C-alpha cells in the first residue's frame, strides 16, 4: 500500500511540474512500426505502411504518440522500414506535440519485434523498456502499466483488455473476425493477483481436447483464472533481465509469441538460469543478473494489467481489415480523449469547415478538409478523408473513404473501405468490399464481399 501511494505521488509530481516520466521512472519507449502489413491488404502497400494508415482522418501512429505524451513520455524510438520512416518523417514535420523521435531502420523487412530490440542494442540503456505497437488505440493512462511493473518488480508486464463491443456488426464482419487466427491466447492469472502464470496460443491446442497444466504450477498457484477472450494489446514493459534473456535467445523472432511465453514458463522453474547465463551477463549497474554466488540468483516475475469491460476505456489493436472498420465505429466516441495531449478532453471537429453540403452529413460521420459532398447525398456512420469528391445522389453507410477518393454520382457504398486515390465511377453498388489504393472501379459495377484490386480484380472474401 505504501509503495502504491508513493508511485501515485511520483506520477502526480511528474504531471504537476511537467517533468519527464521517461527520466523519473527510468524507461525508454520503442514503437514497433515495421512488418509486412499483409493482414491489412489491400489497404497498405510498400509506400503506405500500417503506421500511416488513417483512422478517423489521423495517421494511426499519431494516436500512439498522443498516448505517450499524455503519460509525460518525451522521447521514443520508432522501428520501421526505410520507406515507412520517410512517410512518418514527413508527418512529424507538422506534429507539434512535445516528444522527440529517434528512428531505427530495420535491416530485415521480414524480421520480428525481438529482432528490432536486439538491433537497437546499446541504444537501450534504461532499466525498463516500454514496447508498444503502432496500431494500438487506447485511452488508458500508460503510467498505470508502468506503476504495476515497478510495484511488482516485474521482469515483464503485459497489457490485456476485454474486446471492445462494436455496434452495427454485419454478418461479413462477424465471419471475418471469427476466421482470424493467431491472436487468441489462454491467459492464466493467479486468482486475486496480477501474476501472469500461463500464456499459450489457442492455435497450439486446436487438436487437443484439454489444456494440460504442469503439476508444479498448480502447487504454486492452486487457484488460476484462465481467460480465453482477452486481447493482447502488444504493449509490454521489459526490465534488463528480460532484455538479457532476449539477447541470449538469438532464435527468438517475436516478443509476443516467443519471448513472453518463454518468460512465463521459465519463472516456474526451480533453477531459472543455467550457470553459463551468468558468465555471459556479469554484474553491472542496474542489472539483476549476477555472476557472484554470494548473491541470490535473479528471479523471474511476470505480471499483467487487465482492463475489464465497462470501464469506459478504449483499448484495441487495428491489426486486420475487419478491425480497421471496427476502429472507425469506436474511435469517434473517444476521439476527444485520444487526441488530447493531457488528461483533459479536447474539441475535435467532425466535419471540416470548408466542406460543402454539410446538412446531408449525419452526426455520427466525419468529413476531412477540402472534401466535396454532392447534392442529395446521404452519409451515415462513415468517415470521409481529405480532398475527396463524392457525387450527387450517393448513399454511403458504415464505410471508410480515405484521402483523395472520387465516388461517382448515384453510387451506393455500404460497409466498405475505399483506399487512397481510388476512383469509383458512377452508379456502382459495393457492399462489404475493400477497394485497393489507386484502383478504378468501373461504372455500374455491382460487387459484394469482394476485394477489388488491380492484380486480382475480384477476390471473394
Coordinates of C-alpha atoms in Angstrom, one line a residue:
X1 CA 0.0 0.0 0.0
X2 CA 2.9 2.4 0.8
X3 CA 4.6 1.6 -2.4
X4 CA 1.4 2.2 -4.4
X5 CA 0.8 5.5 -2.7
X6 CA 4.4 6.5 -3.4
X7 CA 4.0 5.6 -7.1
X8 CA 0.9 7.7 -7.3
X9 CA 2.6 10.7 -5.7
X10 CA 5.5 10.4 -8.1
X11 CA 3.2 10.5 -11.1
X12 CA 1.3 13.4 -9.7
X13 CA 4.6 15.3 -9.2
X14 CA 5.6 14.5 -12.8
X15 CA 2.2 15.9 -14.0
X16 CA 2.1 18.9 -11.8
X17 CA 5.7 20.1 -12.5
X18 CA 5.8 19.0 -16.2
X19 CA 8.6 16.6 -15.6
X20 CA 9.6 13.7 -17.9
X21 CA 8.3 10.3 -16.8
X22 CA 10.9 8.8 -19.1
X23 CA 13.6 10.1 -16.8
X24 CA 11.7 9.9 -13.5
X25 CA 10.7 6.3 -13.9
X26 CA 13.8 5.4 -16.0
X27 CA 12.0 3.9 -19.0
X28 CA 12.7 4.1 -22.7
X29 CA 9.9 3.6 -25.3
X30 CA 10.1 1.6 -28.5
X31 CA 7.3 1.9 -31.1
X32 CA 7.1 -1.0 -33.4
X33 CA 6.1 0.2 -36.9
X34 CA 7.6 -2.5 -39.1
X35 CA 6.3 -5.7 -40.5
X36 CA 4.9 -6.7 -43.9
X37 CA 1.4 -5.4 -43.2
X38 CA 0.0 -8.4 -45.2
X39 CA -3.0 -8.6 -42.9
X40 CA -4.1 -5.1 -43.9
X41 CA -4.3 -6.0 -47.6
X42 CA -5.4 -4.2 -49.8
X43 CA -5.3 -1.0 -47.8
X44 CA -1.5 -0.9 -47.5
X45 CA 1.4 -1.3 -49.8
X46 CA 5.2 -0.6 -49.9
X47 CA 4.6 3.2 -49.8
X48 CA 1.8 3.4 -47.3
X49 CA 2.5 1.3 -44.2
X50 CA 0.2 0.5 -41.4
X51 CA 1.6 3.2 -39.2
X52 CA 0.4 5.9 -41.6
X53 CA -2.9 4.4 -42.3
X54 CA -5.6 6.9 -41.4
X55 CA -8.1 6.2 -38.6
X56 CA -10.8 8.9 -38.4
X57 CA -8.6 11.1 -40.6
X58 CA -5.4 10.9 -38.4
X59 CA -2.5 8.6 -39.0
X60 CA -2.6 5.5 -36.8
X61 CA 0.8 6.2 -35.2
X62 CA -0.4 9.7 -34.1
X63 CA -2.7 8.0 -31.5
X64 CA 0.2 6.2 -30.0
X65 CA 2.2 9.4 -29.8
X66 CA -0.7 11.2 -28.1
X67 CA -0.9 8.3 -25.6
X68 CA 2.8 8.7 -24.8
X69 CA 2.6 12.4 -24.5
X70 CA -0.3 12.1 -22.0
X71 CA 1.9 9.8 -20.0
X72 CA 4.6 12.5 -20.0
X73 CA 7.0 10.5 -22.2
X74 CA 9.2 12.9 -24.1
X75 CA 11.3 10.6 -26.3
X76 CA 10.8 7.4 -28.1
X77 CA 12.3 5.1 -30.8
X78 CA 10.4 4.2 -33.9
X79 CA 11.5 0.9 -35.6
X80 CA 10.3 0.7 -39.2
X81 CA 11.5 0.1 -42.7
X82 CA 13.2 2.9 -44.6
X83 CA 10.1 3.5 -46.8
X84 CA 7.9 3.8 -43.7
X85 CA 10.3 6.1 -41.9
X86 CA 10.2 8.5 -44.9
X87 CA 6.4 8.8 -44.6
X88 CA 6.5 9.1 -40.8
X89 CA 9.2 11.8 -41.0
X90 CA 7.0 13.9 -43.4
X91 CA 4.1 13.6 -41.0
X92 CA 6.2 14.5 -37.9
X93 CA 7.2 17.8 -39.5
X94 CA 3.7 19.1 -38.7
X95 CA 3.4 17.2 -35.5
X96 CA 3.6 19.8 -32.7
X97 CA 3.5 17.5 -29.6
X98 CA 6.5 17.7 -27.2
X99 CA 8.1 14.3 -28.0
X100 CA 11.5 13.6 -29.6
X101 CA 11.7 10.7 -32.0
X102 CA 14.7 8.7 -32.9
X103 CA 14.4 6.2 -35.8
X104 CA 15.8 2.8 -36.2
X105 CA 15.8 1.5 -39.8
X106 CA 15.1 -2.3 -39.7
X107 CA 17.7 -4.3 -41.6
X108 CA 15.4 -7.2 -42.3
X109 CA 11.9 -6.3 -43.5
X110 CA 10.7 -9.7 -42.5
X111 CA 12.2 -9.6 -39.1
X112 CA 10.1 -9.5 -35.9
X113 CA 9.9 -7.4 -32.8
X114 CA 12.6 -9.4 -31.0
X115 CA 15.0 -8.7 -33.9
X116 CA 14.2 -5.0 -33.6
X117 CA 15.0 -4.8 -29.9
X118 CA 18.3 -6.7 -30.5
X119 CA 19.1 -4.3 -33.3
X120 CA 18.7 -1.3 -31.0
X121 CA 21.3 -2.9 -28.8
X122 CA 23.3 -0.4 -26.8
X123 CA 20.9 2.4 -27.5
X124 CA 18.6 0.9 -24.9
X125 CA 20.2 1.9 -21.6
X126 CA 17.3 2.4 -19.2
X127 CA 16.4 -0.2 -16.6
X128 CA 12.9 -0.7 -18.2
X129 CA 11.8 -0.7 -21.8
X130 CA 8.2 0.0 -22.9
X131 CA 7.4 -1.7 -26.2
X132 CA 4.2 -0.6 -27.9
X133 CA 2.7 -1.5 -31.3
X134 CA 1.9 1.4 -33.7
X135 CA -1.6 0.0 -34.2
X136 CA -2.6 0.3 -30.5
X137 CA -5.6 2.7 -29.8
X138 CA -6.1 3.3 -26.1
X139 CA -7.2 5.9 -23.7
X140 CA -5.6 4.1 -20.8
X141 CA -3.0 6.3 -18.9
X142 CA 0.1 4.2 -19.5
X143 CA 1.5 5.2 -16.1
X144 CA -0.9 2.5 -14.7
X145 CA 1.0 -0.1 -16.6
X146 CA 4.4 1.3 -15.5
X147 CA 3.2 1.6 -11.9
X148 CA 2.3 -2.1 -11.8
X149 CA 5.6 -3.1 -13.3
X150 CA 7.6 -1.1 -10.7
X151 CA 5.4 -2.1 -7.7
X152 CA 5.8 -5.8 -8.5
X153 CA 9.4 -5.5 -9.5
X154 CA 8.4 -7.5 -12.6
X155 CA 10.5 -9.0 -15.3
X156 CA 7.7 -8.3 -17.8
X157 CA 4.3 -6.7 -17.5
X158 CA 1.7 -7.1 -20.3
X159 CA -1.4 -5.2 -21.1
X160 CA -4.6 -7.2 -21.8
X161 CA -8.1 -5.9 -22.4
X162 CA -11.6 -7.3 -22.9
X163 CA -12.6 -7.0 -26.6
X164 CA -14.5 -3.8 -27.3
X165 CA -18.1 -4.2 -28.3
X166 CA -18.8 -3.0 -31.8
X167 CA -22.2 -1.7 -32.9
X168 CA -23.6 -2.4 -36.4
X169 CA -21.7 -5.6 -36.9
X170 CA -22.5 -7.2 -40.2
X171 CA -22.5 -11.0 -40.9
X172 CA -19.4 -10.4 -43.0
X173 CA -17.6 -8.7 -40.2
X174 CA -18.5 -11.4 -37.7
X175 CA -17.4 -14.2 -40.1
X176 CA -14.1 -12.4 -40.9
X177 CA -13.4 -11.8 -37.2
X178 CA -14.2 -15.4 -36.4
X179 CA -11.8 -16.6 -39.1
X180 CA -8.9 -14.5 -37.7
X181 CA -6.3 -16.8 -36.1
X182 CA -3.1 -16.2 -34.2
X183 CA -4.3 -13.6 -31.7
X184 CA -6.3 -15.8 -29.3
X185 CA -4.5 -16.9 -26.2
X186 CA -5.0 -18.8 -23.0
X187 CA -4.2 -16.2 -20.3
X188 CA -3.9 -17.6 -16.8
X189 CA -3.7 -15.2 -13.8
X190 CA -3.2 -16.3 -10.2
X191 CA -6.5 -15.5 -8.5
X192 CA -6.7 -12.2 -6.8
X193 CA -3.3 -11.0 -8.1
X194 CA -1.8 -9.6 -11.3
X195 CA 0.7 -12.6 -11.6
X196 CA 0.7 -14.0 -15.1
X197 CA 1.3 -17.7 -14.7
X198 CA 0.1 -19.1 -18.1
X199 CA 0.3 -17.7 -21.6
X200 CA -0.3 -20.1 -24.5
X201 CA -1.7 -19.7 -28.0
X202 CA -5.0 -21.3 -28.5
X203 CA -3.9 -22.3 -32.0
X204 CA -1.3 -24.6 -30.5
X205 CA -4.2 -26.6 -28.8
X206 CA -6.7 -26.7 -31.6
X207 CA -6.3 -30.5 -31.9
X208 CA -6.2 -31.1 -28.2
X209 CA -9.2 -32.0 -26.1
X210 CA -7.8 -30.4 -22.9
X211 CA -5.3 -27.9 -21.7
X212 CA -2.7 -29.7 -19.5
X213 CA -1.1 -27.7 -16.7
X214 CA 2.2 -28.7 -15.0
X215 CA 1.8 -30.1 -11.6
X216 CA 4.4 -27.7 -10.2
X217 CA 2.4 -24.7 -11.5
X218 CA -0.7 -25.9 -9.7
X219 CA 1.2 -26.5 -6.5
X220 CA 2.5 -22.9 -6.5
X221 CA -0.8 -21.4 -7.7
X222 CA -3.7 -23.7 -6.9
X223 CA -6.3 -21.1 -7.9
X224 CA -5.8 -20.0 -11.5
X225 CA -8.3 -18.0 -13.5
X226 CA -7.9 -18.8 -17.2
X227 CA -9.2 -16.3 -19.8
X228 CA -9.9 -17.1 -23.4
X229 CA -11.3 -13.8 -24.7
X230 CA -8.6 -11.3 -23.8
X231 CA -7.0 -9.0 -26.3
X232 CA -3.2 -8.9 -26.2
X233 CA -2.6 -5.1 -26.7
X234 CA 1.0 -5.7 -27.7
X235 CA 2.1 -3.3 -25.1
X236 CA 4.9 -4.6 -22.8
X237 CA 7.3 -3.4 -20.1
X238 CA 10.6 -5.3 -20.0
X239 CA 13.3 -5.0 -17.5
X240 CA 17.0 -5.5 -18.1
X241 CA 16.8 -9.2 -17.2
X242 CA 14.2 -9.8 -19.9
X243 CA 16.5 -8.0 -22.4
X244 CA 19.4 -10.1 -21.4
X245 CA 17.4 -13.3 -22.0
X246 CA 16.3 -11.9 -25.3
X247 CA 19.9 -11.4 -26.3
X248 CA 20.7 -14.9 -25.2
X249 CA 17.8 -16.4 -27.3
X250 CA 19.0 -15.3 -30.7
X251 CA 16.5 -17.6 -32.4
X252 CA 13.6 -15.7 -31.0
X253 CA 11.8 -13.5 -33.6
X254 CA 8.7 -12.3 -31.8
X255 CA 8.3 -10.8 -28.3
X256 CA 4.7 -11.8 -28.1
X257 CA 4.7 -15.3 -29.4
X258 CA 8.2 -16.4 -28.2
X259 CA 9.9 -14.2 -25.5
X260 CA 6.9 -13.6 -23.2
X261 CA 5.6 -17.3 -23.2
X262 CA 9.2 -18.3 -22.5
X263 CA 9.5 -16.0 -19.6
X264 CA 6.1 -17.1 -18.2
X265 CA 7.2 -20.8 -18.3
X266 CA 10.7 -20.0 -17.1
X267 CA 9.5 -18.2 -13.9
X268 CA 8.1 -21.5 -12.6
X269 CA 11.4 -23.4 -12.8
X270 CA 13.3 -24.2 -9.7
X271 CA 16.5 -23.1 -11.3
X272 CA 15.5 -20.5 -13.9
X273 CA 19.1 -19.9 -15.1
X274 CA 21.9 -22.0 -16.3
X275 CA 25.4 -21.2 -14.9
X276 CA 26.5 -20.1 -18.4
X277 CA 24.0 -17.3 -18.3
X278 CA 25.9 -15.5 -15.6
X279 CA 29.2 -15.8 -17.5
X280 CA 27.6 -14.1 -20.4
X281 CA 25.9 -11.4 -18.3
X282 CA 28.2 -10.3 -15.4
X283 CA 27.3 -7.9 -12.7
X284 CA 26.7 -4.3 -13.8
X285 CA 24.9 -1.4 -12.5
X286 CA 21.1 -1.6 -12.9
X287 CA 21.3 -5.3 -13.9
X288 CA 19.8 -8.1 -11.8
X289 CA 21.9 -10.8 -13.3
X290 CA 24.8 -11.7 -11.1
X291 CA 27.9 -13.8 -11.5
X292 CA 28.5 -13.9 -7.8
X293 CA 27.2 -17.0 -5.9
X294 CA 27.2 -15.0 -2.7
X295 CA 24.1 -13.0 -4.0
X296 CA 20.7 -14.6 -4.5
X297 CA 20.0 -15.7 -8.1
X298 CA 17.7 -13.5 -10.1
X299 CA 14.1 -14.4 -10.2
X300 CA 11.6 -14.0 -12.9
X301 CA 8.2 -12.4 -12.2
X302 CA 5.6 -11.9 -15.0
X303 CA 2.5 -9.7 -14.5
X304 CA -0.4 -8.4 -16.4
X305 CA -2.7 -5.4 -16.3
X306 CA -6.2 -6.5 -17.4
X307 CA -8.8 -3.9 -18.4
X308 CA -12.2 -5.3 -17.7
X309 CA -15.2 -4.4 -19.8
X310 CA -17.3 -1.4 -18.9
X311 CA -14.5 0.9 -17.6
X312 CA -15.2 3.5 -20.3
X313 CA -11.7 3.0 -21.6
X314 CA -10.9 2.1 -25.2
X315 CA -8.1 -0.4 -25.8
X316 CA -7.9 -2.1 -29.2
X317 CA -5.5 -3.0 -32.0
X318 CA -6.0 -2.3 -35.6
X319 CA -4.3 -5.4 -36.9
X320 CA -6.7 -6.6 -39.7
X321 CA -9.1 -5.1 -42.2
X322 CA -12.2 -6.0 -40.1
X323 CA -10.7 -4.4 -37.0
X324 CA -9.9 -1.3 -39.1
X325 CA -13.6 -1.0 -39.7
X326 CA -14.2 -1.5 -36.0
X327 CA -11.9 1.3 -35.2
X328 CA -13.9 3.8 -37.2
X329 CA -17.0 2.8 -35.3
X330 CA -15.4 3.1 -31.9
X331 CA -12.9 5.9 -32.1
X332 CA -15.4 8.8 -32.7
X333 CA -16.8 8.1 -29.2
X334 CA -13.3 8.5 -27.7
X335 CA -11.8 11.0 -30.1
X336 CA -11.6 13.9 -27.7
X337 CA -9.6 11.8 -25.2
X338 CA -7.5 10.1 -27.8
X339 CA -6.3 13.3 -29.5
X340 CA -5.7 15.2 -26.2
X341 CA -2.1 15.7 -25.1
X342 CA -3.3 15.9 -21.5
X343 CA -5.9 14.0 -19.4
X344 CA -8.5 16.6 -20.4
X345 CA -10.7 16.2 -23.4
X346 CA -10.1 18.5 -26.5
X347 CA -12.6 19.6 -29.1
X348 CA -12.1 17.8 -32.4
X349 CA -14.3 19.0 -35.3
X350 CA -16.0 16.1 -37.0
X351 CA -16.7 18.0 -40.2
X352 CA -14.2 20.4 -41.7
X353 CA -15.3 24.0 -42.0
X354 CA -14.7 24.1 -45.8
X355 CA -16.9 21.0 -46.5
X356 CA -19.9 21.8 -48.7
X357 CA -23.4 20.3 -48.3
X358 CA -22.8 19.6 -44.6
X359 CA -26.5 19.4 -44.0
X360 CA -26.5 15.9 -45.6
X361 CA -23.9 14.5 -43.2
X362 CA -25.1 12.6 -40.1
X363 CA -23.9 13.4 -36.7
X364 CA -22.2 10.0 -36.5
X365 CA -20.0 10.7 -39.5
X366 CA -16.7 12.6 -40.1
X367 CA -15.5 14.5 -43.2
X368 CA -12.0 15.8 -43.8
X369 CA -10.9 19.2 -45.1
X370 CA -11.5 20.3 -48.7
X371 CA -13.8 17.4 -49.5
X372 CA -16.9 17.9 -51.6
X373 CA -20.2 16.2 -50.9
X374 CA -22.7 16.3 -53.8
X375 CA -26.4 17.2 -53.6
X376 CA -28.9 14.7 -52.2
X377 CA -26.1 12.5 -51.0
X378 CA -26.6 10.6 -47.7
X379 CA -23.6 10.0 -45.4
X380 CA -24.3 7.8 -42.3
X381 CA -21.9 6.3 -39.8
X382 CA -19.0 6.9 -42.2
X383 CA -15.6 8.6 -42.3
X384 CA -14.5 10.6 -45.4
X385 CA -10.9 11.7 -45.7
X386 CA -9.4 14.9 -47.1
X387 CA -9.9 16.2 -50.6
X388 CA -12.5 13.6 -51.6
X389 CA -15.1 14.2 -54.2
X390 CA -18.4 12.4 -53.7
X391 CA -21.0 12.9 -56.5
X392 CA -24.7 13.6 -56.3
X393 CA -27.3 11.2 -55.0
X394 CA -24.8 8.8 -53.4
X395 CA -25.6 6.6 -50.4
X396 CA -22.6 5.9 -48.1
X397 CA -23.3 3.9 -45.0
X398 CA -21.0 2.4 -42.4
X399 CA -17.9 2.9 -44.6
X400 CA -14.4 4.4 -44.6
X401 CA -13.4 6.6 -47.5
X402 CA -9.7 7.5 -47.4
X403 CA -8.0 10.6 -48.8
X404 CA -8.2 11.7 -52.4
X405 CA -11.0 9.3 -53.3
X406 CA -13.6 10.0 -56.0
X407 CA -17.0 8.5 -56.0
X408 CA -19.3 9.0 -59.0
X409 CA -22.9 10.1 -58.8
X410 CA -25.6 7.6 -58.0
X411 CA -23.3 5.1 -56.2
X412 CA -24.1 3.1 -53.1
X413 CA -21.3 2.2 -50.7
X414 CA -22.2 0.0 -47.8
X415 CA -19.8 -1.4 -45.1
X416 CA -16.8 -0.8 -47.4
X417 CA -13.3 0.6 -47.1
X418 CA -12.1 2.6 -50.1
X419 CA -8.3 3.1 -50.0
X420 CA -6.4 6.3 -51.0
X421 CA -6.7 7.7 -54.5
X422 CA -9.3 5.1 -55.6
X423 CA -11.9 6.1 -58.2
X424 CA -15.4 4.6 -58.0
X425 CA -17.2 5.5 -61.1
X426 CA -20.9 6.4 -61.4
X427 CA -23.8 4.1 -60.4
X428 CA -21.7 1.5 -58.6
X429 CA -23.0 -0.7 -55.9
X430 CA -20.4 -2.0 -53.4
X431 CA -21.4 -4.0 -50.3
X432 CA -18.8 -5.4 -47.8
X433 CA -15.9 -4.6 -50.1
X434 CA -12.4 -3.3 -49.9
X435 CA -11.0 -1.3 -52.8
X436 CA -7.3 -1.1 -53.2
X437 CA -5.2 2.1 -53.4
X438 CA -5.4 4.0 -56.7
X439 CA -7.7 1.4 -58.2
X440 CA -10.6 2.3 -60.5
X441 CA -14.0 0.6 -60.1
X442 CA -15.8 0.7 -63.5
X443 CA -19.2 2.3 -64.0
X444 CA -22.2 0.3 -62.8
X445 CA -20.1 -2.3 -61.1
X446 CA -22.0 -4.5 -58.6
X447 CA -19.8 -6.2 -56.0
X448 CA -20.5 -7.9 -52.7
X449 CA -18.0 -9.2 -50.2
X450 CA -15.0 -8.8 -52.5
X451 CA -11.5 -7.4 -52.5
X452 CA -11.2 -5.1 -55.5
X453 CA -7.6 -4.7 -56.5
X454 CA -5.6 -4.3 -59.8
X455 CA -3.8 -7.6 -59.6
X456 CA -6.9 -9.7 -59.0
X457 CA -9.9 -7.7 -59.9
X458 CA -12.3 -9.6 -57.7
X459 CA -11.4 -11.9 -54.9
X460 CA -14.1 -13.4 -52.8
X461 CA -13.7 -12.6 -49.1

